[in-house]
Backbone as a ProteinNet text record, in pm:
[ID]
protein_1_A
[PRIMARY]
XXXXXXXXXXXXXXXXXXXXXXXXXXXXXXXXXXXXXXXXXXXXXXXXXXXXXXXXXXXXXXXXXXXXXXXXXXXXXXXXXXXXXXXXXXXXXXXXXXXXXXXXXXXXXXXXXXXXXXXXXXXXXXXXXXXXXXXXXXXXXXXXXXXXXXXXXXXXXXXXXXXXXXXXXXXXXXXXXXXXXXXXXXXXXXXXXXXXXXXXXXXXXXXXXXXXXXXXXXXXXXXXXXXXXXXXXXXXXXXXXXXXXXXXXXXXXXXXXXXXXXXXXXXXXXXXXXXXXXXXXXXXXXXXXXXXX
[TERTIARY]
9092.9	9069.7	9155.5	9055.9	9104.4	9071.4	9186.2	9190.3	9147	9050	8903.6	8930.3	8854.9	8869.2	8778.4	8673.6	8611.4	8596.8	8692.7	8688.6	8571	8634.9	8560.3	8411.1	8377.2	8232.1	8181.4	8231.7	8189	8213.3	8293.2	8295.2	8158.8	8081.5	7967.6	7868.7	7869.1	7725.9	7720.2	7845	7840.5	7803.2	7862.3	7758.4	7684	7639.2	7454.7	7366.9	7429	7341.5	7378.4	7442.6	7462.4	7308.3	7366.9	7257.2	7117.7	7090.9	6944	6925.2	7013.3	6963.2	6949.9	6988.6	6959.9	6869.4	6822.3	6684.4	6601	6630.9	6433	6468.7	6581	6535.6	6430.3	6442.3	6378.1	6192	6117.4	6015.9	5985.5	6119.9	6042.7	5949.6	6080.7	6046.4	5968.3	5921.8	5766.7	5649	5602.3	5499.3	5453.3	5548.6	5481.3	5482.9	5510	5496.6	5311.7	5322.2	5182	5086.8	5110.5	4972.2	4917.9	4792.7	4776.3	4720.9	4713	4650.4	4704	4682.1	4761.9	4831	4716.7	4791.5	4913.1	4918.1	5042.7	5102.2	5127.2	5252.5	5358.5	5243.7	5386.1	5379.5	5398.5	5409.5	5561.3	5547.4	5616.6	5747.8	5745.4	5815.9	5977.5	5900.1	5973.2	6083	6025.9	6137.5	6214.6	6245.7	6419.8	6469.4	6450.4	6503.9	6522.8	6447	6471.1	6540.6	6591.2	6632.8	6756.5	6815.4	6994.7	6992	6901	6948.2	7091.7	7178.8	7318.4	7352.4	7209.9	7187.7	7157.7	7076.7	6976.6	7128	7132.3	7321.8	7417.3	7402.9	7546.3	7591.2	7498.1	7488.4	7579.2	7474.4	7518.1	7687.3	7779.3	7879.5	8017.4	7922.7	8033.5	8075.4	8192.4	8247.1	8282.2	8273.2	8256.6	8204.4	8239.3	8224.8	8289.7	8328.8	8415.7	8496.3	8505.2	8687.1	8746.6	8671.5	8761.9	8835.1	8807.5	8824.8	8999.3	9058.8	9208.9	9179.6	9284.5	9292.8	9297.7	9248.7	9238.3	9405.8	9451.7	9573	9626.5	9738.8	9812.7	9865.5	9948.9	9980.4	9995.6	10035.5	10122.5	10252.2	10242.9	10389	10507.7	10600.5	10721.1	10769.7	10836.5	10889.8	10995	11077.1	11181.5	11306.9	11338.8	11433	11417.8	11364.2	11333.6	11362.4	11396	11432.5	11609	11683.7	11820.8	11882.2	11997.9	12042.1	12099	12187.9	12236.5	12150.6	12030	11932.7	11812.8	11786.5	11646.7	11749.9	11799.2	11921	11862.9	11904.4	11868.4	11784.8	11699.6	11589.3	11667.9	11609.1	11629.3	11533.1	11619	11550.9	11531.5	11374.3	11348.2	11310.7	11313	11277.4	11163.6	11135.7	11052.3	10878.3	10926.3	10786.2	10784.3	10836.2	10862.5	10767.3	10681	10539.2	10477.3	10478.9	10314	10205.4	10130	9951.8	9912.8	10022.8	10005.5	9970.1	9895.4	9844.8	9981.6	10000.7	10067.9	9947.8	10011	9930.7	10015	9948.7	10043.6	9982.7	10077	10160.6	10265	10183.7	10267.8	10303.3	10140.9	10093.6	9981.6	9988.5	9837.6	9810.2	9654.6	9561.9	9621.8	9706.7	9768.4	9870.6	9930.9	10103.1	10022.9	10132.6	10102.2	10111.5	10022.3	10008.4	10121.4	10136.1	10270.3	10273.9	10348.3	10293.7	10372.9	10303.2	10318.1	10366.9	10466.8	10538.9	10527.4	10585.8	10579.3	10678.3	10758.9	10916.8	10979.4	11044.9	11170.5	11246.9	11160.8	11271.6	11159.2	11269	11142.5	11149.9	11213.2	11232.4	11059.7	11076.1	10933.7	10778.7	10692.7	10576.3	10487	10373.8	10344.8	10206.4	10203.2	10063.4	9949.2	10009.6	9904.6	9947	9835.2	9912.6	9845.4	9887.3	9820.8	9775.3	9680.9	9710.5	9647	9632.4	9661.6	9657.8	9525.8	9449.1	9416	9499.9	9483.4	9565.3	9497.3	9615.8	9613.5	9758.8	9744.5	9807.1	9835.8	9849.7	10045.3	10082.1	10197.5	10254.1	10322.6	10358.3	10465.6	10557.4	10606.7	10809.8	10765.5	10945.4	11004.8	11122.9	11195.6	11314.9	11380.2	11437	11523.1	11704.3	11753.9	11834.6	11936.5	11977.4	12104.8	12215.6	12283.7	12335.9	12318.8	12416.1	12291.6	12237.8	12040.8	11984.9	11959.1	11851.1	11680	11602.3	11550.6	11624.3	11679.8	11781.8	11615.3	11495.9	11421	11342.7	11270	11135.4	11077.1	10930.4	10860.9	10740.3	10706.9	10624.5	10454.8	10371.3	10238.3	10166.1	10045	9883.7	9803.2	9804	9646.8	9523.4	9486.8	9277.6	9329	9468.9	9454.7	9545	9624.3	9802.8	9863.6	10042.4	10063.1	10201.1	10274.6	10389.2	10452.2	10573.1	10663.4	10651	10678.8	10611.3	10819.6	10867.8	11026.6	10910.5	11028.6	10975.9	11066.4	11177.7	11253	11211.1	11058	10978.6	10983.3	10990.5	10984.1	10856	10777.5	10605.7	10586.5	10653.6	10508.5	10586.7	10510.7	10594.9	10455	10518.7	10453.6	10453	10388.5	10398.3	10265.5	10321.9	10160.9	10160.1	10044	9921.1	9903.9	9922.2	9853.4	9813	9763.5	9702.1	9608	9527	9412.7	9397.3	9364	9309.6	9281.1	9213.8	9110.7	9227.5	9301.3	9332.3	9270.8	9155.8	9119.8	9135.4	9132.7	9195.2	9302.2	9380.7	9516.8	9530.1	9444.7	9451.2	9290	9197.9	9061.2	9057.9	9185.2	9255.8	9291.6	9337.3	9523	9483.6	9408.8	9339.5	9240.1	9256.5	9151.4	9085.1	8889.2	8825.5	8889.6	8786.1	8855.4	8774.6	8737.3	8612.8	8641.3	8777.3	8814	8835.3	8729.3	8775.2	8838.1	8949.8	9108.3	9181.6	9193.1	9285.5	9244.2	9169.9	9142.7	9257.1	9192.5	9269.7	9390.3	9420.3	9653.9	9659.9	9573.6	9628.5	9696	9619.9	9668.5	9765.4	9835.2	9905.7	10000.9	10014.5	10113.1	10225.2	10084.4	10089	10206.4	10099.6	10213.6	10313.7	10302.8	10512.3	10608.5	10541.8	10631.7	10706.2	10622.1	10663.6	10731.9	10778.3	10886	11060.6	11108.1	11269.4	11259.5	11350.1	11350.6	11498	11508.1	11655.2	11678.8	11809.2	11859.9	11997	12035.5	12168.5	12279.1	12375.1	12552.9	12529.6	12458.2	12422.7	12314.8	12209.7	12110.9	11995.1	11993.1	11864.2	11802.8	11664.5	11565.7	11548.7	11541.2	11484.4	11374.5	11357.7	11257.8	11121.3	11019.5	10893.4	10814.3	10679.8	10651.5	10539.4	10413	10294.7	10237.6	10139.9	10109.7	9905.2	9869.3	9714.5	9653.3	9592.3	9616.1	9476.5	9383.3	9224.3	9179.2	9027.4	8952.8	8824.5	8652.3	8600.8	8504.2	8528.1	8497.8	8537.9	8647	8728.1	8643.4	8579	8580.8	8445.7	8373.9	8197.2	8213.2	8365.4	8378.8	8289.8	8313.8	8303.1	8450.2	8577.5	8682.2	8771.1	8901.8	9050.2	9104.8	9182.5	9300.2	9402.7	9549.5	9653.7	9755.6	9860.3	9977.6	10134.3	10128.8	10241.8	10392	10511.1	10570.8	10696.8	10882	10938.1	10965	10928.2	11011.3	11127	11200.7	11326.2	11343.5	11249.1	11244.4	11240.3	11276	11325.9	11212.4	11118.5	10986.9	10823.9	10864.6	10761	10751.2	10663.7	10747.5	10664.4	10558.4	10445.6	10325.2	10171.8	10118.8	10008	9907.3	9824.8	9677.9	9629.3	9511.2	9414.1	9269.4	9185.1	9135.1	9073.2	9047.7	8904.7	8824.1	8676.8	8653.8	8599.2	8512.6	8409.2	8331.3	8192.3	8180	8021	8033	8043.2	8063.4	8033.9	8119.5	7954.2	7909	7898.4	8016.8	8043.7	8175.8	8160.4	8318.1	8286.3	8389.5	8428.3	8503.2	8510	8594.8	8648.9	8724.9	8753.6	8666.7	8653.8	8497.1	8606.9	8730	8765.8	8922.6	8950.2	9096.2	9104.9	9138	9225.4	9321.4	9412.3	9547.7	9570.9	9614.9	9673.2	9886.2	9877.8	10036.5	10075.9	10194.2	10231.2	10377.1	10372.1	10499.3	10597.9	10690.1	10796.6	10835.2	10826.1	10864.8	10801.3	10695.3	10569.1	10446.5	10367.2	10299.2	10234.9	10255.5	10235.2	10105.3	10072.2	9973.6	9862.5	9900.6	9774.1	9847.7	9878.7	9874.9	10016.9	10098.9	10209.6	10259.3	10396.7	10569.4	10605.2	10697.5	10793.6	10933.6
8747.5	8838.1	8933.9	9063.7	9216.3	9324.8	9408.4	9470.2	9619	9625.8	9720.3	9791.8	9903.8	9970.2	9939	9823.4	9782.8	9667.1	9623.8	9485.6	9457.2	9549.2	9509.4	9462.5	9579.4	9584.3	9455.3	9413.6	9295.3	9253.3	9134.9	9070.9	9063.7	9229	9214.3	9133.2	9177.3	9167	9043.8	8979.3	8820.2	8741.7	8776.5	8708.3	8733	8879	8867.8	8796.7	8782.5	8633.2	8605.4	8477.6	8405	8320.3	8443.5	8399.5	8447.8	8519.9	8590.8	8437.4	8350.3	8247.8	8128.3	8141.4	8087.9	8061.9	8178	8216.8	8181.4	8197.4	8112.8	7975.1	7920.2	7723.7	7711.2	7779.2	7674.3	7714.2	7777.8	7871.7	7725.6	7696.8	7579.8	7483.3	7466.3	7306.9	7329.6	7390.3	7471.6	7375	7421	7446.6	7304.6	7212.7	7042.7	7006.4	7071.4	7011.1	7093.9	7206.5	7119.7	7221.1	7088.1	7035.2	6923.9	6895.7	6765.8	6634.5	6716	6579.2	6437.4	6366.1	6310.3	6252	6343.2	6359.2	6460.5	6563.2	6673.2	6582.9	6515.4	6452.6	6368.8	6310.4	6229.9	6367.1	6459.8	6583.5	6627.1	6625.6	6678.6	6636.8	6400.1	6361	6389.1	6471.5	6504.7	6615.7	6670.1	6812.7	6787	6728	6691.8	6669	6632.7	6596.7	6734.4	6771.8	6886.9	6934.9	6989.5	7058.3	7019.1	6915.7	6846	6866.7	6900.6	6890	6993.2	6975.8	7012.3	7174.6	7140.6	7324	7360.8	7346.7	7439.4	7517.7	7421.9	7465.8	7514.2	7542.4	7582.6	7740.8	7812.8	7949.3	7961.1	7806.1	7836.6	7830.4	7699.1	7710.5	7796.2	7892.8	8038.7	8078.1	8141.2	8225.7	8322.1	8372	8522.9	8545.2	8696.6	8726.2	8716.7	8750.5	8700.7	8799.6	8877.9	8922.2	8850.2	8746.9	8686	8586.4	8546.2	8380.2	8460.3	8368.9	8375.7	8352.9	8427.1	8457.4	8252.2	8241.9	8120.9	8106.3	7964.2	8017.5	7916.2	7810.7	7747.6	7581.6	7528	7372.6	7282.9	7126.6	7078.5	7194.2	7142.2	7225.1	7134.4	7189.2	7224	7134.1	7012.8	6943.8	7045.3	6997.6	7153.9	6998.7	6872.1	6846.3	6868.3	6900.7	6922.8	7107.2	7152.7	7289.5	7211.5	7239	7248.3	7378.9	7441.3	7505.5	7548.3	7522.7	7514.8	7562.8	7523.6	7566.8	7706.1	7626.7	7736.5	7842.6	7808.8	7831	7822.9	7926.3	7792.2	7880.5	7765.9	7811.8	7921.2	8030.4	8134.7	8101	8077.2	8020.6	8186.1	8150.6	8361.3	8437.9	8484.6	8594.8	8602.9	8718	8841.2	8812.3	8767.9	8645.2	8526.8	8433.8	8310.6	8274.6	8374.8	8346.2	8268.9	8156.7	8060.4	8103.1	8144.2	8165.4	8315	8348.6	8547.1	8580.6	8690.5	8751.8	8883.9	8877	8939	9018.6	9161.9	9213.5	9234.9	9309.4	9332.9	9492.9	9578.2	9754.1	9780.3	9889.1	9954.7	9911.8	9826.9	9823.4	9835.3	9889.1	9996.8	9893.4	9911.7	9864.6	9791.4	9958.9	9872.2	9822.2	9800.6	9695.2	9558.9	9470.9	9372.5	9317.5	9217.8	9123	9056.3	9037.4	8940.7	8793.1	8738.4	8630.2	8511.7	8402	8349.1	8210.1	8168.8	8105.2	7878.9	7756.1	7654.6	7664.1	7697.6	7647.2	7843.1	7841.8	7994.2	7959.6	8035.4	8016.7	8048.5	8172.5	8197	8092.8	7973.2	7828.4	7760.8	7797.3	7794	7758.6	7714.8	7688.5	7850.5	7888	8024.1	7946.3	7990.1	7868.2	7989.9	8138.8	8222.1	8347.1	8466.4	8546	8670	8769.9	8889.3	8967.1	9026.6	9208.4	9292	9388.8	9540.5	9491.3	9441.9	9463.2	9337.7	9201	9104.2	9095.1	8940.8	8900	8774	8734.8	8608.1	8573.9	8423.7	8373.1	8331.8	8369.5	8302	8163.1	8125.4	7980.4	7917.2	8006.9	7967.4	7940.7	7988.2	8014.4	8060.9	8097.3	8205.7	8133.8	8153.5	8129.5	8254.8	8232.6	8341	8278.5	8342	8281.6	8373	8356.8	8480.2	8532.9	8438.3	8433.2	8442.9	8426.3	8464.1	8579.4	8610.8	8715.1	8693.4	8749.5	8803.2	8618.4	8653.9	8559.4	8570.2	8660.1	8608.4	8611	8466.4	8438.5	8418.1	8418.2	8421	8273.8	8197.8	8099.1	8160.9	8159.2	8203.2	8095.7	8086.5	8024.1	8051.9	7986.5	8044	7926.5	7953.1	7885.3	7751	7679.8	7577.5	7539.4	7641.7	7496.9	7644	7618.9	7660.3	7750.7	7813.3	7897.6	7992.9	8011.8	8132.5	8264.5	8358.5	8470.1	8642.9	8645.1	8715.6	8855.4	8819.9	8955.1	9039.5	9060.6	9152.2	9230.9	9342.3	9303.1	9519.4	9586.4	9685.1	9807.6	9677.9	9769.6	9731.1	9629.7	9565.5	9457.3	9476.8	9347.9	9289.6	9241.3	9168.6	9265.6	9253.2	9366.7	9325.6	9378.5	9383.5	9462.5	9467.4	9609.7	9554.4	9708.2	9748.3	9807	9878.6	10011.9	10114.2	10115.2	10246.7	10350.4	10430.2	10528.2	10699.5	10744.3	10827.4	10983.7	11072	11140.4	11310.8	11227.9	11370.5	11519.5	11495.2	11676.8	11737.9	11643.3	11741.7	11683.7	11696.4	11743.6	11777.9	11780.2	11830.4	12007.8	12026.8	12179.7	12216.9	12136.6	12118.7	12131.2	12041.4	11963.1	12064.9	12162.1	12234.7	12136.3	12204.8	12139.6	12131.7	12063.9	11973.5	11965.2	12031.7	11884	11775.8	11736.5	11618.6	11507.7	11417.9	11369.3	11281.5	11229.1	11154.1	11252.2	11360.1	11458.1	11465.1	11514.9	11554.3	11443.4	11255.3	11187.7	11174.3	11158.2	11195.8	11322.6	11410.9	11529.5	11497.3	11404.4	11392.2	11343.1	11233.9	11098.1	11212	11320.4	11412.1	11491.4	11520.2	11644.5	11507.3	11461.2	11335.3	11292.7	11194.1	11232.2	11308.6	11441.2	11552.9	11552.6	11508.5	11569.4	11440.1	11353.7	11240.5	11249.3	11223.6	11237	11187.3	11302.1	11297.6	11247.6	11194.9	11180.3	11133.5	11280	11153.8	11061.3	10989.2	10936.1	10942	10968.7	10957.3	10891.3	10770.8	10740.3	10763.7	10862.8	10948.9	10894.6	10808.3	10738.2	10760.9	10773.9	10852.8	10791.6	10854	10749.2	10871.6	10762.3	10832.3	10777.8	10866.6	10851.8	10848.7	10783.6	10818.2	10746.2	10771.1	10720.5	10673.2	10524.5	10480.5	10518.4	10527.7	10475.5	10330.4	10333.7	10138.2	10088.5	10145.1	10208.2	10266.8	10274.6	10367.9	10331.4	10425.8	10329.1	10267.5	10262	10245.1	10083.5	10060.4	9955.3	9862.9	9856.5	9680.1	9803.1	9863.1	9935.9	9952.6	10042.1	10065.6	10239.7	10376.4	10448.3	10539	10500.3	10595	10503.5	10614.4	10601.2	10507.8	10398.2	10326.9	10352.3	10398.7	10510.1	10494.8	10385.1	10371.6	10485.8	10496	10594.2	10524.4	10442.4	10364.4	10468.4	10377	10447.7	10533.5	10506.5	10628.7	10606.3	10564.6	10555.1	10482.7	10411.9	10343.4	10206.3	10130.5	9974	9901.2	9939	9875.3	9909.1	10066.3	10095.3	10144.2	10082.3	10123.7	10208.2	10222.5	10320.5	10382.5	10349.4	10378.7	10336.1	10312.9	10295.9	10402	10460	10573.5	10555.4	10550.6	10538	10680.7	10796.7	10917.4	10889.6	10976.6	10948.4	11093.4	11105.1	11341.4	11305.8	11430.5	11375.1	11547.6	11555.6	11675.9	11814.8	11887.5	12062.1	12122.8	12223.1	12330.9	12232.8	12289.6	12241.4	12104.8	12099.5	12045.2	11901.4	11888.3	11744.8	11836	11762.4	11795.5	11692.2	11710.3	11586.6	11627	11430.7	11423.5	11338.1	11245.2	11199	11101.9	11103.4	11030.4	10918.9	10787.6	10720.2	10640.5	10623.9	10548.2	10415.8	10350.1	10269.5	10190.8	10139.1	10146.1	9999.5	10019.9	9914.8	9888.2	9766.9	9687.8	9645.4	9666.8	9554.8	9483.5	9434.8	9320.1	9277	9332.3	9247.9	9386.3	9309.2	9385.7	9338.3	9479.6	9349.6	9366.6	9325.7	9321.2	9457.9	9541	9680.6	9721.1	9669.8	9743.5	9830.7	9789.1	9922.3	9842	9882.3	9823	9731.2	9700.1	9600.5	9619.3
8830.1	8927.9	8892.5	8947.8	8937.9	9050.7	9040.9	9160.6	9131.5	9244.4	9242.1	9384.1	9386.4	9554.1	9576.4	9584	9656.5	9688.8	9701.9	9761	9901	10011.2	10102.1	10085.4	10013.8	10020.8	9876.9	9803.7	9713.9	9818.4	9894.1	10025.3	10122.1	10091.1	10206.5	10098.9	9961.2	9881.9	9850.3	9853.4	9834.3	9930.6	10063	10207.5	10202.7	10191.3	10183.6	10098.8	10015.3	9876.3	9906.1	9920.5	10025.5	10144.4	10211.2	10322.8	10266.5	10175.4	10156.8	10034.1	9987	9938.6	10031.9	10161.6	10264.2	10314	10306.3	10360.7	10340.8	10172.7	10199	10104.9	10173.6	10203.7	10245.9	10406.8	10462.3	10420	10340.9	10346	10209.5	10114.4	10058.1	10122.7	10156	10281.3	10349.1	10417.4	10479.6	10442.7	10289.7	10197.9	10238.6	10161.2	10181	10299.2	10420.5	10537.2	10595	10545.9	10562.8	10503.3	10401.2	10319.9	10362.4	10395.8	10463.2	10391.8	10254.7	10152.3	10084.3	10099.3	10080.1	9875.5	9814.1	9652.2	9614.8	9754.4	9750.1	9835	9858.2	9919.9	9844.7	9721.4	9617.4	9548.2	9512.9	9468.3	9563.7	9681.2	9760.1	9745.9	9797	9715.4	9643.4	9538.2	9427.8	9370	9527.3	9558.2	9585.5	9707.9	9745.9	9618.6	9577.2	9401.8	9361.3	9340.5	9230.3	9311.6	9436.4	9534	9500.5	9456.9	9505.4	9325.5	9225.3	9044.5	9103.1	9033.6	9016.5	8913.8	8830.7	8779.2	8905.1	9022.3	9088.2	9179.9	9154.6	9353.5	9279.5	9174.8	9109.2	9149.7	9113.1	9215.6	9370.9	9480.7	9563.3	9540	9441.2	9486.5	9483.3	9371.5	9358.6	9467.2	9525.3	9695	9595.1	9537.3	9530.5	9349.6	9294.2	9135.7	9112.7	8972.5	8877.4	8879.5	8912.9	8961.9	9041.4	9126.6	9249.7	9184.6	9092.1	8989.4	8932.2	8935.9	8897.4	8693.2	8663.7	8571.6	8466	8325.6	8308.8	8312.1	8215.8	8192.2	8329.9	8294.9	8392.7	8329.5	8365.5	8346.5	8422.3	8443	8537.9	8608.6	8770.1	8841.1	8759.8	8797.8	8764	8870	8870.7	9020.5	9063.6	9202.7	9198.8	9113.7	9077.8	8980.6	8869.7	8846.3	8703.3	8625.6	8732.6	8749	8794.6	8575.7	8593.3	8554.1	8712.7	8757	8570.8	8490.5	8331.2	8281.5	8297.5	8160.4	8241.4	8355	8428.6	8532.3	8548.1	8657.9	8798.5	8911.8	9060.7	9142.7	9211.2	9301.5	9454.6	9421.6	9487.4	9654.8	9762.9	9889.4	9930.8	9978.8	10059.3	10041.2	9870.6	9807.5	9819.9	9757.1	9799.3	9771	9629.4	9586.4	9573.5	9704.7	9749.8	9851.6	9890.6	9975.8	9898.9	9897.7	9840.9	9857.9	9783.7	9808.8	9837.5	9882.1	9831.9	9705.9	9730.7	9619.6	9526.8	9428.9	9358	9268.4	9190.1	9090.6	8982.9	8859.2	8786.9	8793.5	8769.6	8739.2	8688.1	8674.9	8535.1	8394.2	8336.4	8227.2	8190.6	8030.3	7982.5	7966.2	7951.3	7810.6	7734.8	7620.7	7493.6	7416.7	7549.5	7586.7	7612.7	7508	7565.6	7671.5	7710.1	7857.2	7893.1	8050.7	8071	7996.5	8007.1	7899.1	8070.1	8032.6	8148	8057.1	8140.3	8074.3	8145.3	8079.9	8122.7	8266.2	8217.5	8209	8215.9	8402.2	8355.2	8292.9	8138.7	8039.9	7884.8	7865.4	7733.7	7633.8	7603.2	7503.3	7584.7	7649.1	7738.4	7639.1	7635.6	7611.3	7746.5	7626.8	7677.2	7737.8	7864.7	7872.5	7981.8	7944.4	7994.5	8010.7	8027.2	8054.1	8126.3	8162.7	8229.2	8241.9	8226.4	8187.8	8262.4	8249.4	8327.9	8449	8460.7	8607.1	8640.3	8617.8	8627	8799	8849.7	8946.6	8967.7	9056.8	9090.9	9169.3	9232.1	9336.8	9360.7	9426.2	9400.9	9443.4	9377.5	9338.6	9498.5	9443.7	9634.4	9496.6	9441.7	9355.3	9288.6	9242.5	9242.3	9138.8	9049.7	8997.3	8905.6	8933.7	8851.4	8808.1	8638.8	8565.7	8546.1	8624	8594.9	8418.3	8398	8228.1	8146.5	8157.5	8074.3	8078.8	8000.5	7966.4	7906.6	7912.8	8131.5	8198.6	8315.2	8373.9	8553.4	8561.7	8705.6	8641.9	8692.7	8738.8	8847.9	8851.9	8945	8901.8	8998.2	8979.7	9024.7	8959.5	8987.9	8929.9	9013.3	9004	8944.7	8835.9	8770.9	8740.1	8690.6	8753.6	8706.8	8590.5	8591.5	8618.1	8647.3	8656.9	8727	8677.9	8772	8647.9	8669.8	8537.4	8574	8491.6	8546	8491.6	8504.8	8428.2	8463.9	8336.3	8382.1	8442.5	8574.5	8617.8	8583.8	8474.4	8362.4	8360.9	8298.9	8209.7	8259.3	8117.7	8085.9	8141.8	8111.9	8035.5	8166.3	8212.7	8387.1	8470.3	8564.7	8696.9	8721.9	8832.5	8906.6	9118.8	9137.6	9241.4	9356	9471.6	9647.4	9607.5	9649.1	9661	9801.4	9826.5	10000.1	10070.5	10081.7	10208	10125.5	10135.7	9924.5	10106.3	10041.5	10119.6	10044.1	10084.2	9972	9992.2	9920.3	9860.6	9806.5	9782.8	9706.6	9763.3	9893	9975.1	9875.6	9907.5	9808.2	9656.5	9603.3	9463.1	9389.1	9456.3	9366.9	9373.7	9418.1	9422.3	9282.7	9235.6	9213	9067.6	9066.5	8921.8	8870.1	8728.5	8701.6	8650.6	8608.6	8553.7	8344	8289.1	8104.1	8060.4	7946.2	7829	7850.6	7840.1	7810.9	7949.3	7995.1	8139.9	8161.3	8128.8	8067.1	8105.6	8071.1	8065.6	8303.7	8299.1	8468.1	8494.3	8504.6	8538.8	8478.8	8394.3	8375.2	8448.5	8490.6	8541.1	8725.9	8768.1	8874.1	8884.1	8777.9	8836.2	8733.3	8687.3	8610.9	8788.4	8832.7	8967.6	9068.7	9070.5	9160.1	9162.8	8963	8942.3	8976.4	9011.4	8991.6	9113.4	9215.2	9387.4	9411.5	9280.7	9374.5	9230.8	9277.7	9189.4	9047.3	8951.5	8828.2	8823.9	8675.5	8628.5	8522.2	8468	8360.1	8386.5	8399.6	8368.8	8265.3	8295.6	8207	8064.8	8102.9	7954.2	7854.9	7922.4	7872.2	7883.2	8002.3	8069.8	8144.5	8107.3	8229.1	8356	8452.1	8586.2	8670.2	8786.2	8876.6	8838.4	8879.6	8850.9	8750.6	8683	8590.8	8584.2	8529.5	8528	8424.5	8424	8310.2	8332.6	8211	8227.9	8184.5	8241	8291	8209.9	8260.7	8196.5	8262.6	8117.5	8219.6	8206.7	8208.6	8262.8	8226	8014.5	7955.7	7941.5	8013.7	7987.9	8055.1	8159.2	8236.2	8320.8	8318.8	8333.5	8494.7	8501	8659.9	8594.9	8729.2	8737.6	8721.5	8723.3	8779.5	8645.4	8632.8	8607.3	8668.8	8621.7	8689.1	8581.3	8724.5	8715.9	8749.8	8720.9	8768.6	8812.2	8921	8901	8993.4	8914.3	8958.7	8967	9000.9	9022.1	9076.7	9230.3	9325.1	9427.5	9380.7	9390.5	9595.5	9612.6	9682.7	9752.5	9806.5	9782	9847.3	9905.6	9984.8	9911.3	9891.5	9744.3	9668.4	9516.5	9405	9377.1	9400.6	9369.2	9403.8	9327.2	9390.8	9295.8	9317.2	9177.1	9238.5	9119.3	9171.3	9090.1	9142.7	9116.5	9148.4	8962.2	9001.4	8907.2	9007.4	8997.6	8931.4	8778.6	8722.4	8750.2	8724.9	8722.8	8643.3	8572	8487.6	8566	8489.1	8569.5	8447.3	8453.8	8306.8	8239.9	8134.1	7974.4	7957.5	8061.3	8122.4	8223	8266.9	8377.7	8498.7	8618.7	8665.5	8797.7	8901	8986.3	9109.3	9069.1	9186.1	9346.7	9274.7	9406.7	9324.1	9451.4	9448.3	9516.4	9492.4	9644.5	9538.5	9664.8	9622.4	9695.8	9640.9	9656.3	9719	9803.6	9771.5	9712.7	9625.5	9538	9558.8	9621.3	9759.6	9620.2	9640.3	9607.7	9660.9	9805.1	9911.5	9969.1	9985.5	10044.3	10112.8	10184.3	10290.8	10405.5	10501.1	10692	10670.4	10764.1	10863.8	10888.6	10859.1	10802.7	10676.9	10624.7	10443.9	10392	10438.4	10436.2	10390.3	10289.8	10211.1	10289.2	10289	10388.9	10313.5
[MASK]
+++++++++++++++++++++++++++++++++++++++++++++++++++++++++++++++++++++++++++++++++++++++++++++++++++++++++++++++++++++++++++++++++++++++++++++++++++++++++++++++++++++++++++++++++++++++++++++++++++++++++++++++++++++++++++++++++++++++++++++++++++++++++++++++++++++++++++++++++++++++++++++++++++++

């Protein structure tokens, strides 16, 4: 499962494909009925058996494109009674990531970073049963565990294609977030980002300008805080026509930042910005109208 700009379009195409398959079926059934010859009738008797062949019906069982599938991995779900407070921590009731079945995705992770590891239990001594890359999404398992005395001590349960696992949500390179409303913001940047010979510089220029719009600084200990951006993927990574960038650290309790989709096009001897879309990245959840809550 991968976040793209065109989720609605993809769904529509999938539905249209299924309707097309359904429309073809009656034509096959009518052919044998319209032929009166007995010799042909014996052949018709075999056709329904071929239609029930599992190899022919497999495409119809697919609900959507590959991007809609959960990432591989996972294991048997851990029972509540097996979560030991002194080893794993306490189950947190009513947490922001305790909504079972809700979809969350990875943000803030570049293609060069190591993926988020999914563990069989909430603890770094457990077995790794899966991974989540920069553009992956998963379903929430419905439980969060925190251990005050252990680092990292905050874990979120997720569901993958083959079962369940736990992700450490105290991660400096990337973490799990909700994704909300998307909107076109081309007009805000098309005149601000100049053409360039390297198309990636144009996409990064959008992220840099958005980062400058939000608070940044340095603590007394010398640590930087505030908005920063990450190049998540290039068009070549997934056969897409846009760059994907995450801008996080906006010092907001509900909205962690934005995922940007920047499209560039050829212009004279180089490239220029053609379109920018952004999707809200939310820390606590998304309302029915797609806003961070």
